[in-house]
Tab-separated table of C-alpha atoms in Angstrom:
chain	number	residue	atom	x	y	z
A	1	MET	CA	-18.716	-9.694	-3.488
A	2	THR	CA	-15.475	-9.828	-1.497
A	3	ARG	CA	-15.082	-6.793	0.751
A	4	THR	CA	-11.969	-6.137	2.830
A	5	VAL	CA	-12.841	-3.506	5.422
A	6	LEU	CA	-10.213	-1.166	6.866
A	7	GLU	CA	-10.919	1.476	9.487
A	8	SER	CA	-9.336	4.415	11.218
A	9	LYS	CA	-10.918	6.104	14.201
A	10	THR	CA	-13.286	8.021	11.911
A	11	LYS	CA	-13.085	6.553	8.391
A	12	THR	CA	-13.891	3.263	6.691
A	13	VAL	CA	-12.194	2.145	3.475
A	14	VAL	CA	-13.460	-0.891	1.579
A	15	ILE	CA	-11.252	-2.809	-0.839
A	16	GLY	CA	-13.430	-4.723	-3.250
A	17	PHE	CA	-14.180	-5.712	-6.831
A	18	ASP	CA	-17.025	-3.199	-7.035
A	19	GLU	CA	-15.172	-0.389	-5.229
A	20	PRO	CA	-12.869	2.364	-6.503
A	21	PHE	CA	-9.247	1.281	-6.668
A	22	CYS	CA	-7.582	1.580	-3.257
A	23	VAL	CA	-4.364	3.604	-3.286
A	24	ILE	CA	-2.043	2.683	-0.406
A	25	GLY	CA	0.590	5.395	-0.045
A	26	GLU	CA	4.118	3.948	0.132
A	27	ARG	CA	6.230	6.975	1.097
A	28	ILE	CA	6.520	6.433	4.855
A	29	ASN	CA	9.337	3.952	4.445
A	30	PRO	CA	12.976	4.648	5.390
A	31	THR	CA	14.262	1.735	3.302
A	32	GLY	CA	16.497	3.275	0.657
A	33	ARG	CA	15.826	6.790	1.988
A	34	LYS	CA	18.986	7.680	3.909
A	35	LYS	CA	17.798	11.190	4.714
A	36	LEU	CA	14.560	9.914	6.241
A	37	ALA	CA	16.393	7.215	8.215
A	38	ALA	CA	18.793	9.849	9.584
A	39	GLU	CA	15.869	12.067	10.597
A	40	LEU	CA	14.158	9.210	12.404
A	41	GLU	CA	17.404	8.352	14.194
A	42	ALA	CA	17.506	11.967	15.410
A	43	GLY	CA	13.882	11.836	16.549
A	44	ASP	CA	12.776	14.142	13.721
A	45	PHE	CA	9.374	13.139	12.278
A	46	SER	CA	8.820	16.226	10.104
A	47	THR	CA	9.278	14.387	6.789
A	48	VAL	CA	6.998	11.588	7.964
A	49	GLU	CA	4.277	14.112	8.803
A	50	LYS	CA	4.780	15.977	5.511
A	51	ASP	CA	4.646	12.734	3.513
A	52	ALA	CA	1.525	11.582	5.342
A	53	LEU	CA	-0.410	14.791	4.662
A	54	GLU	CA	0.832	15.051	1.080
A	55	GLN	CA	-0.076	11.481	0.167
A	56	VAL	CA	-3.598	11.813	1.584
A	57	ALA	CA	-4.122	15.100	-0.270
A	58	CYS	CA	-2.962	13.438	-3.514
A	59	GLY	CA	-5.422	10.557	-3.214
A	60	ALA	CA	-4.100	7.864	-0.885
A	61	THR	CA	-6.965	6.373	1.119
A	62	VAL	CA	-4.622	4.158	3.178
A	63	LEU	CA	-1.063	4.887	4.367
A	64	ASP	CA	1.599	2.202	4.547
A	65	VAL	CA	3.836	2.655	7.608
A	66	ASN	CA	7.203	0.914	7.432
A	67	SER	CA	9.627	0.994	10.365
A	68	GLY	CA	12.636	-0.605	8.671
A	69	ALA	CA	15.157	2.092	9.588
A	70	VAL	CA	18.879	1.547	10.127
A	71	PHE	CA	20.263	3.744	12.909
A	72	THR	CA	23.925	3.837	11.894
A	73	ASN	CA	25.164	6.303	14.500
A	74	LYS	CA	23.350	4.689	17.414
A	75	MET	CA	24.588	1.312	16.226
A	76	ALA	CA	28.160	2.474	16.768
A	77	GLU	CA	27.308	3.524	20.325
A	78	ASP	CA	25.087	0.601	21.306
A	79	PRO	CA	25.195	-2.802	19.533
A	80	ARG	CA	21.514	-3.392	20.289
A	81	TYR	CA	20.683	-0.942	17.486
A	82	ALA	CA	22.054	-3.432	14.964
A	83	ASP	CA	19.038	-5.625	15.754
A	84	ASN	CA	15.794	-4.734	13.976
A	85	ASN	CA	13.909	-6.515	16.744
A	86	PHE	CA	15.206	-3.821	19.093
A	87	VAL	CA	14.826	-0.819	16.760
A	88	GLU	CA	11.545	-1.370	14.970
A	89	PRO	CA	8.853	-1.992	17.646
A	90	PRO	CA	9.244	1.373	19.467
A	91	LEU	CA	9.779	3.202	16.180
A	92	MET	CA	6.627	1.679	14.688
A	93	LYS	CA	4.599	2.699	17.724
A	94	GLU	CA	5.861	6.280	17.470
A	95	LEU	CA	5.254	6.435	13.710
A	96	VAL	CA	1.661	5.266	14.126
A	97	ALA	CA	1.020	7.781	16.906
A	98	ARG	CA	2.459	10.679	14.889
A	99	ILE	CA	0.513	9.819	11.732
A	100	GLN	CA	-2.781	9.242	13.525
A	101	ALA	CA	-2.425	12.637	15.209
A	102	ILE	CA	-2.552	14.466	11.862
A	103	THR	CA	-4.531	12.214	9.480
A	104	ASP	CA	-7.694	10.138	9.684
A	105	VAL	CA	-7.101	7.461	7.021
A	106	PRO	CA	-6.607	3.769	7.865
A	107	LEU	CA	-3.041	2.498	8.121
A	108	CYS	CA	-1.133	-0.460	6.715
A	109	ILE	CA	1.354	-1.747	9.296
A	110	ASP	CA	4.427	-2.881	7.360
A	111	SER	CA	7.401	-4.749	8.816
A	112	SER	CA	9.308	-8.020	8.614
A	113	VAL	CA	9.647	-7.942	12.424
A	114	PRO	CA	6.724	-9.566	14.271
A	115	GLY	CA	7.311	-7.373	17.317
A	116	ALA	CA	6.982	-4.262	15.174
A	117	LEU	CA	3.776	-5.607	13.623
A	118	GLU	CA	2.261	-6.117	17.068
A	119	ALA	CA	3.484	-2.725	18.280
A	120	GLY	CA	1.763	-1.092	15.314
A	121	LEU	CA	-1.417	-3.090	15.770
A	122	SER	CA	-1.624	-2.209	19.453
A	123	ALA	CA	-1.146	1.494	18.695
A	124	CYS	CA	-3.680	1.680	15.854
A	125	GLU	CA	-7.121	3.150	16.274
A	126	GLY	CA	-9.541	1.196	14.116
A	127	ARG	CA	-8.790	-1.755	11.842
A	128	PRO	CA	-5.496	-1.510	9.938
A	129	LEU	CA	-4.143	-3.732	7.185
A	130	LEU	CA	-1.184	-5.902	8.220
A	131	ASN	CA	1.731	-6.161	5.801
A	132	SER	CA	2.584	-9.014	5.530
A	133	VAL	CA	2.537	-12.797	5.675
A	134	THR	CA	4.201	-15.146	3.191
A	135	GLY	CA	3.893	-18.861	2.531
A	136	GLU	CA	7.035	-19.542	4.576
A	137	GLU	CA	6.175	-21.853	7.451
A	138	GLU	CA	7.872	-19.772	10.115
A	139	ARG	CA	6.171	-16.600	8.906
A	140	LEU	CA	2.747	-18.268	8.830
A	141	GLU	CA	3.130	-19.418	12.421
A	142	LEU	CA	4.272	-15.972	13.595
A	143	VAL	CA	1.897	-13.678	11.714
A	144	LEU	CA	-1.425	-15.512	11.405
A	145	PRO	CA	-1.939	-15.593	15.201
A	146	LEU	CA	-1.515	-11.783	15.206
A	147	VAL	CA	-4.073	-11.460	12.409
A	148	LYS	CA	-6.522	-13.558	14.426
A	149	LYS	CA	-5.787	-11.822	17.744
A	150	TYR	CA	-6.344	-8.316	16.392
A	151	HIS	CA	-9.036	-9.285	13.857
A	152	VAL	CA	-7.358	-7.460	10.976
A	153	PRO	CA	-6.911	-8.186	7.267
A	154	VAL	CA	-3.454	-9.136	6.008
A	155	VAL	CA	-1.411	-8.856	2.820
A	156	ALA	CA	-0.355	-12.328	1.656
A	157	ILE	CA	2.764	-12.356	-0.500
A	158	SER	CA	3.082	-15.247	-2.949
A	159	ASN	CA	6.481	-16.594	-2.015
A	160	ASP	CA	7.410	-19.441	0.324
A	161	ASP	CA	10.428	-21.286	1.695
A	162	THR	CA	11.640	-21.960	-1.856
A	163	GLY	CA	11.754	-18.227	-2.658
A	164	ILE	CA	9.958	-16.294	-5.399
A	165	SER	CA	9.015	-18.469	-8.347
A	166	GLN	CA	8.946	-17.113	-11.881
A	167	ASP	CA	6.169	-19.632	-12.597
A	168	PRO	CA	2.775	-17.936	-12.042
A	169	ASP	CA	1.155	-21.292	-11.303
A	170	VAL	CA	3.513	-21.756	-8.365
A	171	ARG	CA	2.751	-18.247	-7.080
A	172	PHE	CA	-0.970	-19.032	-7.309
A	173	ALA	CA	-0.432	-22.268	-5.358
A	174	VAL	CA	1.389	-20.330	-2.622
A	175	ALA	CA	-1.471	-17.841	-2.390
A	176	LYS	CA	-3.969	-20.697	-2.150
A	177	LYS	CA	-1.893	-22.294	0.611
A	178	ILE	CA	-1.926	-19.055	2.623
A	179	VAL	CA	-5.693	-18.672	2.227
A	180	GLU	CA	-6.202	-22.261	3.385
A	181	ARG	CA	-3.849	-21.912	6.354
A	182	ALA	CA	-5.554	-18.671	7.338
A	183	ALA	CA	-8.881	-20.495	7.320
A	184	ASP	CA	-7.411	-22.938	9.852
A	185	PHE	CA	-6.999	-19.949	12.180
A	186	GLY	CA	-10.579	-18.801	11.513
A	187	ILE	CA	-9.447	-15.972	9.212
A	188	PRO	CA	-11.872	-15.562	6.271
A	189	ALA	CA	-10.733	-15.186	2.660
A	190	HIS	CA	-12.156	-11.667	2.493
A	191	ASP	CA	-9.500	-10.622	5.018
A	192	ILE	CA	-6.665	-11.869	2.794
A	193	VAL	CA	-5.311	-9.386	0.231
A	194	VAL	CA	-2.938	-11.295	-2.043
A	195	ASP	CA	0.171	-9.754	-3.563
A	196	PRO	CA	0.895	-11.979	-6.579
A	197	LEU	CA	4.350	-10.375	-6.925
A	198	VAL	CA	4.883	-8.160	-9.945
A	199	MET	CA	8.158	-8.911	-11.721
A	200	PRO	CA	10.101	-6.184	-13.596
A	201	VAL	CA	9.007	-6.196	-17.215
A	202	GLY	CA	12.481	-5.059	-18.233
A	203	ALA	CA	13.879	-8.368	-17.002
A	204	MET	CA	10.909	-10.579	-17.909
A	205	ALA	CA	8.937	-9.559	-20.981
A	206	SER	CA	5.879	-11.572	-19.912
A	207	ALA	CA	5.746	-10.038	-16.398
A	208	GLY	CA	2.696	-7.909	-17.153
A	209	GLN	CA	0.804	-10.739	-18.807
A	210	GLN	CA	1.679	-13.028	-15.909
A	211	VAL	CA	0.312	-10.749	-13.237
A	212	PHE	CA	-2.880	-9.950	-15.146
A	213	ALA	CA	-3.608	-13.675	-15.541
A	214	LEU	CA	-2.763	-14.299	-11.884
A	215	VAL	CA	-5.060	-11.533	-10.667
A	216	ARG	CA	-7.949	-12.986	-12.674
A	217	ARG	CA	-7.338	-16.441	-11.166
A	218	LEU	CA	-7.095	-15.043	-7.645
A	219	ARG	CA	-10.390	-13.214	-8.127
A	220	ASP	CA	-12.266	-16.020	-9.878
A	221	GLU	CA	-10.910	-19.089	-8.065
A	222	LEU	CA	-10.054	-17.827	-4.567
A	223	GLY	CA	-12.345	-14.783	-4.397
A	224	VAL	CA	-9.664	-12.611	-2.803
A	225	ASN	CA	-8.695	-8.991	-3.189
A	226	THR	CA	-5.257	-8.199	-4.549
A	227	THR	CA	-2.495	-5.635	-4.225
A	228	CYS	CA	1.055	-5.123	-5.448
A	229	GLY	CA	4.072	-2.867	-5.280
A	230	ALA	CA	3.097	-1.095	-8.480
A	231	SER	CA	6.489	0.396	-9.306
A	232	ASN	CA	8.161	-3.029	-9.404
A	233	VAL	CA	6.923	-3.520	-12.958
A	234	SER	CA	9.038	-0.620	-14.265
A	235	PHE	CA	12.201	-1.261	-12.258
A	236	GLY	CA	15.337	-0.472	-14.279
A	237	LEU	CA	13.478	1.211	-17.144
A	238	PRO	CA	13.538	4.827	-18.337
A	239	ASN	CA	10.342	6.880	-17.966
A	240	ARG	CA	9.139	4.559	-15.214
A	241	HIS	CA	6.029	6.607	-14.450
A	242	GLY	CA	4.754	6.129	-17.996
A	243	VAL	CA	5.086	2.351	-17.643
A	244	ASN	CA	3.387	2.430	-14.238
A	245	ALA	CA	0.554	4.545	-15.622
A	246	ALA	CA	-0.080	1.993	-18.370
A	247	PHE	CA	0.217	-0.966	-15.997
A	248	LEU	CA	-2.241	0.223	-13.350
A	249	PRO	CA	-5.418	0.478	-15.512
A	250	MET	CA	-4.598	-2.862	-17.135
A	251	ALA	CA	-4.229	-4.437	-13.691
A	252	ILE	CA	-7.499	-2.826	-12.589
A	253	GLY	CA	-9.219	-4.232	-15.674
A	254	ALA	CA	-7.900	-7.684	-14.758
A	255	GLY	CA	-9.404	-7.356	-11.276
A	256	MET	CA	-6.674	-5.875	-9.088
A	257	THR	CA	-8.270	-3.879	-6.281
A	258	SER	CA	-5.396	-1.991	-4.608
A	259	ALA	CA	-1.721	-1.098	-4.919
A	260	ILE	CA	1.044	0.093	-2.637
A	261	MET	CA	2.387	3.038	-4.613
A	262	ASN	CA	3.477	6.660	-4.636
A	263	PRO	CA	0.346	8.818	-5.054
A	264	VAL	CA	2.393	12.007	-5.392
A	265	ARG	CA	2.760	11.336	-9.116
A	266	SER	CA	0.078	12.878	-11.269
A	267	VAL	CA	0.457	10.530	-14.251
A	268	GLU	CA	-0.239	7.403	-12.187
A	269	MET	CA	-3.101	9.024	-10.298
A	270	GLU	CA	-4.631	10.301	-13.545
A	271	ALA	CA	-4.563	6.747	-14.912
A	272	ILE	CA	-6.270	5.398	-11.775
A	273	ARG	CA	-8.971	8.091	-11.765
A	274	ALA	CA	-9.740	7.384	-15.424
A	275	ALA	CA	-9.817	3.628	-14.807
A	276	ASN	CA	-12.254	4.070	-11.908
A	277	MET	CA	-14.610	5.959	-14.201
A	278	LEU	CA	-14.281	3.417	-17.019
A	279	MET	CA	-14.948	0.556	-14.576
A	280	ASN	CA	-18.127	2.376	-13.425
A	281	HIS	CA	-16.647	2.895	-9.967
A	282	ASP	CA	-16.992	6.686	-10.176
A	283	PRO	CA	-20.700	7.610	-10.110
A	284	ASN	CA	-21.464	10.344	-12.642
A	285	GLY	CA	-17.739	10.860	-13.152
A	286	SER	CA	-17.682	13.211	-10.181
A	287	GLU	CA	-14.182	12.209	-9.024
A	288	TRP	CA	-12.834	12.526	-12.557
A	289	ILE	CA	-14.293	16.034	-12.849
A	290	ARG	CA	-12.788	16.981	-9.481
A	291	PHE	CA	-9.439	15.569	-10.552
A	292	SER	CA	-9.539	17.481	-13.830
A	293	ARG	CA	-9.594	20.716	-11.834
A	294	ILE	CA	-6.396	19.609	-10.127
A	295	LEU	CA	-4.774	18.939	-13.508
A	296	ASP	CA	-5.867	22.389	-14.696
A	297	ALA	CA	-4.149	23.953	-11.693
A	298	VAL	CA	-0.984	21.976	-12.486
A	299	LYS	CA	-1.049	23.287	-16.056
A	300	GLU	CA	-1.244	26.777	-14.645
A	301	GLY	CA	1.918	26.313	-12.593
A	302	ALA	CA	1.025	24.601	-9.318
A	303	THR	CA	2.773	21.400	-8.303
A	304	PHE	CA	0.581	18.334	-8.150
A	305	PRO	CA	0.660	18.150	-4.319
A	306	GLU	CA	-0.093	21.880	-4.071
A	307	ALA	CA	-3.047	21.569	-6.444
A	308	CYS	CA	-4.373	18.529	-4.553
A	309	ALA	CA	-4.069	20.303	-1.206
A	310	ALA	CA	-5.843	23.396	-2.543
A	311	GLN	CA	-8.668	21.288	-3.928
A	312	ALA	CA	-9.015	19.464	-0.602
A	313	ALA	CA	-9.054	22.786	1.269
A	314	ALA	CA	-11.846	23.961	-1.029
A	315	GLY	CA	-13.854	20.894	-0.105
A	316	GLY	CA	-13.509	19.411	-3.577
A	317	ARG	CA	-15.636	22.178	-5.055
A	318	GLY	CA	-12.882	24.321	-6.519
A	319	ARG	CA	-13.695	26.076	-9.757
A	320	ARG	CA	-11.547	26.252	-12.825
A	321	ARG	CA	-9.589	29.440	-12.835
A	322	ALA	CA	-10.022	31.675	-15.850
A	323	ARG	CA	-7.066	31.546	-18.192
A	324	ALA	CA	-5.375	34.782	-19.181
């Protein structure tokens, strides 16, 4: 069985077909979060630290760390800040250091800037996941040497120099190309986690069917683990969390083994916990029983993050509170 091994200083997480679904927390990302970007520009990492702890408490076993911040005020003072190659490497290094100081889960180093990827890799304790490489020639030549140098697994996104194809056969061919090129660098297939690219179902009615079929092919023909940006499927729709919660178990049933997602949403996490049990990846249903106590606490008035944190503080052995 394909096993992609990630490590922090103290923990090991395995992504695999016979493993519980791997939740990669997406919240540490300033893209589209103006408040977070402004905090980072001011040297304030309080939201980053809060998001890291909250996501782990809610069930993330890996944290994605994205350094794509835009420092608007500094840009006006110093034109170098308009260049991501200047901004992101030191920011990534600081983000990794701050997160590792308060959590012990493996990290996913996420940037489009090769210098930021290397800064994150050099700062990481353990074996992080690198996010990402595409089928674009320039990207392959920049990122695969880093993957080899640091001996880490990498997310492979199924687009190339022609862009993102709506044809799933083309996206499969791009994934196959990346796996083959990685092999040329001595990088094994079990260290490639393919993102087959989930299209919004609101714009393409067959998007769900496409990705389920693609995941099966990637598992059966290439033997690789898979991931996705789970919320992409519901983009532009009302009640997005309901769509996401339906999508995730169906993707798991098709063979998807991880997702980059927001774990601070009880409906999606409930769907994943149930899917793990139904896939026989939750021995004796122990995680489902533990999670049900969290849902009971939410029904009694706690927020989902609060209930998760309380359960974690109790060592996962919290009892159901008596109802009045």
